[in-house]
Short mmCIF file of C-alpha atoms in Angstrom, two decimals:
data_model
loop_
_atom_site.label_atom_id
_atom_site.label_comp_id
_atom_site.label_asym_id
_atom_site.label_seq_id
_atom_site.Cartn_x
_atom_site.Cartn_y
_atom_site.Cartn_z
CA UNK A 902 8.68 -2.24 -3.20
CA UNK A 903 6.92 -1.78 -6.54
CA UNK A 904 3.90 -1.11 -4.31
CA UNK A 905 5.56 2.14 -3.24
CA UNK A 906 6.14 3.12 -6.88
CA UNK A 907 2.54 2.38 -7.90
CA UNK A 908 1.01 4.09 -4.88
CA UNK A 909 3.18 7.19 -5.38
CA UNK A 910 2.03 7.60 -8.99
CA UNK A 911 -1.63 7.13 -8.07
CA UNK A 912 -1.37 9.61 -5.20
CA UNK A 913 0.24 12.20 -7.48
CA UNK A 914 -2.57 11.87 -10.05
CA UNK A 915 -5.26 12.23 -7.37
CA UNK A 916 -3.57 15.31 -5.94
CA UNK A 917 -3.31 16.97 -9.37
CA UNK A 918 -7.02 16.25 -9.89
CA UNK A 919 -7.77 18.18 -6.69
CA UNK A 920 -8.52 15.05 -4.64
CA UNK A 921 -6.71 15.14 -1.29
CA UNK A 922 -7.35 12.77 1.58
CA UNK A 923 -8.72 13.97 4.90
CA UNK A 924 -8.15 10.52 6.47
CA UNK A 925 -5.41 8.17 5.24
CA UNK A 926 -5.69 4.41 5.69
CA UNK A 927 -3.21 1.82 4.47
CA UNK A 928 -1.52 -1.55 4.68
CA UNK A 929 2.10 -2.38 3.81
CA UNK A 930 3.34 -0.04 1.05
CA UNK A 931 -0.02 1.71 1.32
CA UNK A 932 0.70 2.35 5.01
CA UNK A 933 3.97 4.08 4.13
CA UNK A 934 2.39 6.26 1.44
CA UNK A 935 -0.54 7.04 3.76
CA UNK A 936 1.96 8.07 6.44
CA UNK A 937 3.84 10.32 4.03
CA UNK A 938 0.57 11.96 2.95
CA UNK A 939 -0.59 12.38 6.57
CA UNK A 940 2.76 13.98 7.45
CA UNK A 941 2.03 16.80 4.99
CA UNK A 942 4.45 16.00 2.17
CA UNK A 943 3.46 16.53 -1.45
CA UNK A 944 3.24 13.55 -3.83
CA UNK A 945 5.55 15.28 -6.31
CA UNK A 946 8.19 15.76 -3.61
CA UNK A 947 8.01 12.17 -2.46
CA UNK A 948 7.82 10.70 -5.98
CA UNK A 949 11.00 12.57 -6.93
CA UNK A 950 12.75 11.25 -3.82
CA UNK A 951 11.46 7.72 -4.39
CA UNK A 952 12.67 7.68 -8.00
CA UNK A 953 16.18 8.54 -6.75
CA UNK A 954 16.39 5.44 -4.54
CA UNK A 955 18.12 2.20 -5.49
CA UNK A 956 17.22 -1.19 -4.05
CA UNK A 957 20.29 -1.06 -1.81
CA UNK A 958 19.02 2.14 -0.19
CA UNK A 959 16.28 0.13 1.51
CA UNK A 960 17.39 -3.52 1.18
CA UNK A 961 19.76 -4.85 3.85
CA UNK A 962 20.28 -8.56 3.35
CA UNK A 963 21.33 -10.71 6.31
CA UNK A 964 24.83 -12.10 6.08
CA UNK A 965 25.00 -15.43 4.20
CA UNK A 966 21.22 -15.76 4.37
CA UNK A 967 21.06 -18.02 1.31
CA UNK A 968 23.32 -20.54 3.03
CA UNK A 969 21.31 -20.29 6.27
CA UNK A 970 17.91 -20.21 4.57
CA UNK A 971 16.54 -23.23 6.46
CA UNK A 972 17.79 -21.92 9.81
CA UNK A 973 16.49 -18.33 9.85
CA UNK A 974 12.98 -16.89 9.80
CA UNK A 975 13.68 -13.73 7.77
CA UNK A 976 16.36 -12.57 5.31
CA UNK A 977 16.08 -8.76 5.10
CA UNK A 978 16.90 -6.44 7.99
CA UNK A 979 14.46 -3.56 8.41
CA UNK A 980 16.83 -0.78 9.54
CA UNK A 981 17.07 0.97 6.14
CA UNK A 982 13.35 0.94 5.40
CA UNK A 983 12.72 2.15 8.98
CA UNK A 984 14.94 5.16 8.32
CA UNK A 985 12.84 6.05 5.28
CA UNK A 986 9.69 5.73 7.38
CA UNK A 987 11.11 7.92 10.16
CA UNK A 988 12.30 10.57 7.70
CA UNK A 989 9.00 10.85 5.81
CA UNK A 990 6.04 9.83 7.96
CA UNK A 991 6.48 11.54 11.32
CA UNK A 992 4.54 13.29 12.74
CA UNK A 993 0.98 12.67 11.52
CA UNK A 994 -0.77 15.96 10.81
CA UNK A 995 -4.11 14.41 9.86
CA UNK A 996 -5.94 11.22 10.84
CA UNK A 997 -4.03 8.10 9.84
CA UNK A 998 -4.86 4.40 10.24
CA UNK A 999 -2.47 1.56 9.45
CA UNK A 1000 -3.16 -2.16 9.70
CA UNK A 1001 -0.82 -4.86 11.00
CA UNK A 1002 -1.32 -8.51 11.93
CA UNK A 1003 -0.72 -9.60 15.52
CA UNK A 1004 1.71 -12.52 15.32
CA UNK A 1005 0.45 -14.59 18.25
CA UNK A 1006 -3.11 -15.02 16.98
CA UNK A 1007 -3.30 -13.53 13.47
CA UNK A 1008 -5.67 -10.77 14.59
CA UNK A 1009 -6.14 -7.74 12.35
CA UNK A 1010 -5.08 -4.66 14.35
CA UNK A 1011 -5.83 -1.05 13.38
CA UNK A 1012 -3.37 1.50 14.73
CA UNK A 1013 -5.06 4.89 14.80
CA UNK A 1014 -3.27 8.25 14.93
CA UNK A 1015 -4.93 11.63 15.15
CA UNK A 1016 -2.27 14.17 16.01
CA UNK A 1017 -0.87 12.01 18.83
CA UNK A 1018 2.92 11.77 18.70
CA UNK A 1019 3.48 8.29 20.08
CA UNK A 1020 6.96 6.80 20.45
CA UNK A 1021 5.93 3.71 18.50
CA UNK A 1022 4.30 5.63 15.63
CA UNK A 1023 6.87 4.68 13.00
CA UNK A 1024 7.09 1.12 14.32
CA UNK A 1025 3.38 0.65 13.57
CA UNK A 1026 3.99 1.58 9.93
CA UNK A 1027 7.05 -0.69 9.83
CA UNK A 1028 4.98 -3.56 11.26
CA UNK A 1029 2.34 -3.03 8.58
CA UNK A 1030 4.87 -3.72 5.81
CA UNK A 1031 6.97 -6.42 7.54
CA UNK A 1032 6.24 -9.33 5.20
CA UNK A 1033 6.40 -12.69 6.98
CA UNK A 1034 9.64 -14.51 6.21
CA UNK A 1035 11.14 -11.43 4.56
CA UNK A 1036 11.45 -8.92 7.42
CA UNK A 1037 11.66 -9.55 11.18
CA UNK A 1038 8.58 -9.23 13.36
CA UNK A 1039 8.11 -5.82 14.96
CA UNK A 1040 7.63 -5.56 18.72
CA UNK A 1041 5.25 -2.85 19.94
CA UNK A 1042 4.42 -2.74 23.66
CA UNK A 1043 5.46 -6.37 24.22
CA UNK A 1044 3.40 -7.67 21.26
CA UNK A 1045 4.88 -8.87 17.95
CA UNK A 1046 3.33 -7.81 14.63
CA UNK A 1047 3.79 -8.63 10.95
CA UNK A 1048 2.48 -7.41 7.59
CA UNK A 1049 -1.12 -6.22 7.66
CA UNK A 1050 -1.63 -7.74 4.23
CA UNK A 1051 -2.07 -11.14 5.87
CA UNK A 1052 -5.50 -9.96 7.03
CA UNK A 1053 -6.33 -6.70 5.24
CA UNK A 1054 -4.79 -5.94 1.87
CA UNK A 1055 -7.41 -3.28 1.26
CA UNK A 1056 -8.42 -1.75 4.61
CA UNK A 1057 -11.34 0.61 4.92
CA UNK A 1058 -11.79 3.26 7.59
CA UNK A 1059 -13.95 1.78 10.34
CA UNK A 1060 -16.53 4.51 9.70
CA UNK A 1061 -16.08 4.65 5.91
CA UNK A 1062 -19.80 5.14 5.25
CA UNK A 1063 -19.63 8.56 6.93
CA UNK A 1064 -17.24 9.98 4.30
CA UNK A 1065 -18.38 11.95 1.26
CA UNK A 1066 -15.97 10.00 -0.97
CA UNK A 1067 -13.65 7.03 -0.54
CA UNK A 1068 -10.87 6.15 -2.99
CA UNK A 1069 -9.53 2.60 -2.81
CA UNK A 1070 -6.01 2.42 -4.24
CA UNK A 1071 -4.78 -1.09 -5.02
CA UNK A 1072 -1.10 -1.57 -5.82
CA UNK A 1073 -0.85 -5.37 -5.80
CA UNK A 1074 -0.13 -7.02 -9.12
CA UNK A 1075 -2.87 -9.22 -10.53
CA UNK A 1076 -1.94 -12.93 -10.55
CA UNK A 1077 -3.11 -13.37 -14.14
CA UNK A 1078 -0.47 -10.90 -15.36
CA UNK A 1079 2.41 -12.31 -13.31
CA UNK A 1080 5.62 -12.05 -15.32
CA UNK A 1081 6.71 -15.70 -15.07
CA UNK A 1082 4.92 -18.85 -16.12
CA UNK A 1083 6.62 -21.80 -14.40
CA UNK A 1084 8.65 -22.64 -11.32
CA UNK A 1085 8.07 -23.40 -7.63
CA UNK A 1086 8.35 -19.77 -6.49
CA UNK A 1087 6.21 -18.61 -9.40
CA UNK A 1088 3.40 -20.94 -8.37
CA UNK A 1089 3.82 -19.90 -4.73
CA UNK A 1090 3.57 -16.20 -5.55
CA UNK A 1091 0.62 -16.80 -7.85
CA UNK A 1092 -1.25 -18.70 -5.15
CA UNK A 1093 -0.56 -15.94 -2.64
CA UNK A 1094 -1.72 -13.47 -5.27
CA UNK A 1095 -5.03 -15.29 -5.73
CA UNK A 1096 -5.61 -15.28 -1.96
CA UNK A 1097 -4.86 -11.54 -1.83
CA UNK A 1098 -7.12 -10.90 -4.79
CA UNK A 1099 -10.03 -12.75 -3.15
CA UNK A 1100 -9.58 -10.61 -0.06
CA UNK A 1101 -9.49 -7.44 -2.14
CA UNK A 1102 -12.55 -8.44 -4.15
CA UNK A 1103 -14.47 -9.10 -0.93
CA UNK A 1104 -13.83 -5.51 0.18
CA UNK A 1105 -14.80 -4.13 -3.23
CA UNK A 1106 -17.98 -6.21 -3.18
CA UNK A 1107 -18.90 -4.86 0.26
CA UNK A 1108 -18.72 -1.29 -1.05
CA UNK A 1109 -20.13 -1.68 -4.57
CA UNK A 1110 -23.57 -0.34 -3.65
CA UNK A 1111 -22.07 2.98 -2.63
CA UNK A 1112 -21.67 5.45 -5.49
CA UNK A 1113 -19.16 7.37 -3.38
CA UNK A 1114 -16.56 4.60 -3.31
CA UNK A 1115 -14.12 4.67 -6.24
CA UNK A 1116 -11.80 1.75 -6.98
CA UNK A 1117 -8.45 2.36 -8.69
CA UNK A 1118 -6.60 -0.86 -9.54
CA UNK A 1119 -3.95 -0.54 -12.28
CA UNK A 1120 -3.57 -3.78 -14.30
CA UNK A 1121 0.23 -3.83 -13.98
CA UNK A 1122 2.74 -6.63 -13.82
CA UNK A 1123 5.81 -6.35 -11.56
CA UNK A 1124 8.56 -7.79 -13.78
CA UNK A 1125 11.34 -6.98 -11.30
CA UNK A 1126 9.59 -8.91 -8.54
CA UNK A 1127 7.82 -7.86 -5.36
CA UNK A 1128 10.96 -6.87 -3.45
CA UNK A 1129 12.68 -4.66 -6.04
CA UNK A 1130 11.90 -1.10 -7.07
CA UNK A 1131 10.47 -0.56 -10.54
CA UNK A 1132 10.46 3.22 -10.82
CA UNK A 1133 8.92 3.14 -14.31
CA UNK A 1134 5.70 2.23 -12.48
CA UNK A 1135 5.54 5.70 -10.90
CA UNK A 1136 4.85 7.33 -14.24
CA UNK A 1137 2.77 4.42 -15.54
CA UNK A 1138 0.47 4.45 -12.52
CA UNK A 1139 0.29 8.24 -12.64
CA UNK A 1140 -0.81 8.22 -16.30
CA UNK A 1141 -3.26 5.33 -15.79
CA UNK A 1142 -4.86 6.97 -12.75
CA UNK A 1143 -5.09 10.37 -14.44
CA UNK A 1144 -6.88 8.68 -17.36
CA UNK A 1145 -9.31 6.87 -15.04
CA UNK A 1146 -10.09 10.07 -13.13
CA UNK A 1147 -10.77 11.86 -16.42
CA UNK A 1148 -13.23 9.09 -17.38
CA UNK A 1149 -14.99 9.44 -14.02
CA UNK A 1150 -15.28 13.20 -14.48
CA UNK A 1151 -16.57 12.78 -18.03
CA UNK A 1152 -19.27 10.36 -16.88
CA UNK A 1153 -20.49 12.91 -14.33
CA UNK A 1154 -20.47 15.78 -16.84
CA UNK A 1155 -22.30 13.68 -19.42
CA UNK A 1156 -25.00 12.63 -17.00
CA UNK A 1157 -28.41 13.53 -18.42
CA UNK A 1158 -30.75 15.04 -15.83
CA UNK A 1159 -34.27 13.57 -16.19
CA UNK A 1160 -37.14 15.98 -16.92
CA UNK A 1161 -38.52 17.61 -13.83
CA UNK A 1162 -35.49 16.67 -11.76
CA UNK A 1163 -32.69 18.83 -10.46
CA UNK A 1164 -29.09 17.85 -9.75
#
């Protein structure tokens, strides 16, 4: 859930800098924010709403799940987060792509929306953020899906090279700044984090030759964990992103045009 806070702050900074997406693509929390953007809401409106939420507004723990931990395959129901998705992401007014993982074979699946009001629209976004072992699998047309982050933490549009500019927003905490040092779960989360980071770095590496791809990756820790809101991150990510965008603009303005050349 801190992913929602970080993404919201980054989106707000981009919007205030005059940078608005024409095609939104996302995984997990990024899928939700992409859906909210595609539905025509403003980042200020959504950030204000998000900051008003408590964990209990979206968390619905299964009864006695800690006692039944070895007998169940997920511990959070998805009804409350689905309500948020339905309230804020439907319909899609501009092209939207979200990524989920097909449970039966681990295949990376892109769900594409371009003004089509499908019954399973919000379920695709829910599937994209349904973390394995945390939320239940999501069934869409007789297939089960889980979190797209298993396969694509940083998805690109299939035809990303055709766009004038691409902004890659990364809201996952870096393993090296994880807030705890020892413990079984700490080591588990750190290992998962390293795997995610390798995946992210592979995508960044594949785009590094393009001067039109901009990477925004705030170096934040998530001290409240990965399943709790940390609304302070909305403002922190907003300020960090605004600063980075200012640096980008300054580099362009300070570019020295060689003699005999025109820009």
